[in-house]
Short mmCIF file of C-alpha atoms in Angstrom, two decimals:
data_model
loop_
_atom_site.label_atom_id
_atom_site.label_comp_id
_atom_site.label_asym_id
_atom_site.label_seq_id
_atom_site.Cartn_x
_atom_site.Cartn_y
_atom_site.Cartn_z
CA PRO A 1 14.96 10.48 -10.19
CA HIS A 2 11.44 11.57 -9.51
CA VAL A 3 9.35 10.20 -6.68
CA LEU A 4 6.01 8.60 -7.53
CA VAL A 5 3.49 7.91 -4.77
CA ILE A 6 0.52 5.68 -5.56
CA GLU A 7 -2.01 5.18 -2.82
CA GLU A 8 -3.82 1.85 -2.63
CA VAL A 9 -2.78 -0.26 -5.60
CA ARG A 10 -5.89 -2.30 -6.36
CA ASN A 11 -5.42 -3.73 -9.83
CA ALA A 12 -2.87 -4.95 -12.34
CA HIS A 13 -2.87 -1.70 -14.34
CA GLU A 14 -1.88 0.41 -11.32
CA LEU A 15 0.79 -2.10 -10.35
CA LYS A 16 2.18 -2.13 -13.90
CA VAL A 17 2.43 1.69 -13.90
CA ALA A 18 4.35 1.58 -10.61
CA TYR A 19 6.58 -1.24 -11.87
CA GLU A 20 7.42 0.53 -15.14
CA ALA A 21 8.24 3.73 -13.26
CA ALA A 22 10.57 1.80 -10.93
CA LEU A 23 12.28 0.16 -13.90
CA SER A 24 12.93 3.58 -15.41
CA GLY A 25 14.77 4.74 -12.29
CA HIS A 26 12.07 6.50 -10.29
CA LEU A 27 11.57 5.98 -6.58
CA VAL A 28 8.08 4.49 -6.28
CA CYS A 29 6.14 4.34 -3.02
CA ILE A 30 2.85 2.42 -2.98
CA THR A 31 0.36 1.23 -0.43
CA PHE A 32 -0.91 -2.28 -0.89
CA HIS A 33 -3.24 -4.26 1.36
CA ALA A 34 -1.82 -7.58 2.54
CA LYS A 35 -1.34 -9.23 5.90
CA ASP A 36 2.45 -9.53 5.55
CA GLU A 37 5.33 -9.34 3.07
CA GLN A 38 4.82 -12.86 1.74
CA ALA A 39 1.12 -12.24 1.08
CA ALA A 40 1.98 -8.94 -0.67
CA ARG A 41 4.51 -10.67 -2.92
CA GLN A 42 1.99 -13.39 -3.79
CA ARG A 43 -0.71 -10.84 -4.64
CA MET A 44 1.69 -8.81 -6.77
CA VAL A 45 2.82 -11.86 -8.74
CA ALA A 46 -0.82 -12.95 -9.15
CA MET A 47 -1.64 -9.51 -10.60
CA VAL A 48 1.46 -9.16 -12.79
CA PRO A 49 3.16 -12.54 -13.29
CA HIS A 50 6.41 -11.12 -14.72
CA ILE A 51 6.96 -8.64 -11.86
CA ASP A 52 10.42 -8.67 -10.27
CA CYS A 53 9.90 -8.22 -6.54
CA SER A 54 13.64 -7.72 -6.07
CA LEU A 55 13.10 -4.09 -7.12
CA ILE A 56 11.36 -3.54 -3.79
CA LYS A 57 13.78 -1.95 -1.34
CA ALA A 58 11.61 -2.02 1.78
CA TRP A 59 8.43 -3.61 3.06
CA PHE A 60 6.39 -2.05 5.84
CA CYS A 61 3.57 -4.13 7.24
CA GLN A 62 0.82 -2.67 9.33
CA LYS A 63 -1.86 -4.70 11.01
CA GLY A 64 -5.16 -3.06 11.78
CA LYS A 65 -6.99 -3.64 15.02
CA GLU A 66 -10.73 -3.90 15.29
CA VAL A 67 -12.20 -1.41 17.71
CA ASN A 68 -15.67 -0.85 19.01
CA ALA A 69 -16.97 2.57 17.99
CA ASP A 70 -18.83 2.76 21.31
CA ASP A 71 -15.45 2.97 23.06
CA PHE A 72 -14.83 6.45 21.65
CA THR A 73 -16.50 9.68 22.60
CA VAL A 74 -15.98 13.16 21.27
CA GLU A 75 -16.86 16.21 23.29
CA ILE A 76 -17.54 19.44 21.45
CA LYS A 77 -17.92 22.71 23.32
CA VAL A 78 -19.54 25.64 21.60
CA GLU A 79 -19.21 29.03 23.22
CA THR A 80 -21.75 31.70 22.41
#
C-alpha cells in the first residue's frame, strides 16, 4: 500500500479523501487539531457522520504550551 500524508485536516472534504484512501488499503497519516482523542473522534464524526473511527490505528495527542515571546532571544554574529 501507498502512504498518504495529509497535513492539517480542516474540512469534511479533506477528511473524506483520507477516509476513502484508508478504506482502499493505503496507510493514511493526518494531523488534526483537537485537545485529546475523544475530541478528535467527535470532530471527525461531526464532519463526516458515517466515518468509522475503528480504522484509526493510533492516536497521538500533543498539547501546546503558551509562551511569552519576550522570554526568547536570538543572537546573530556577523563577521566582516
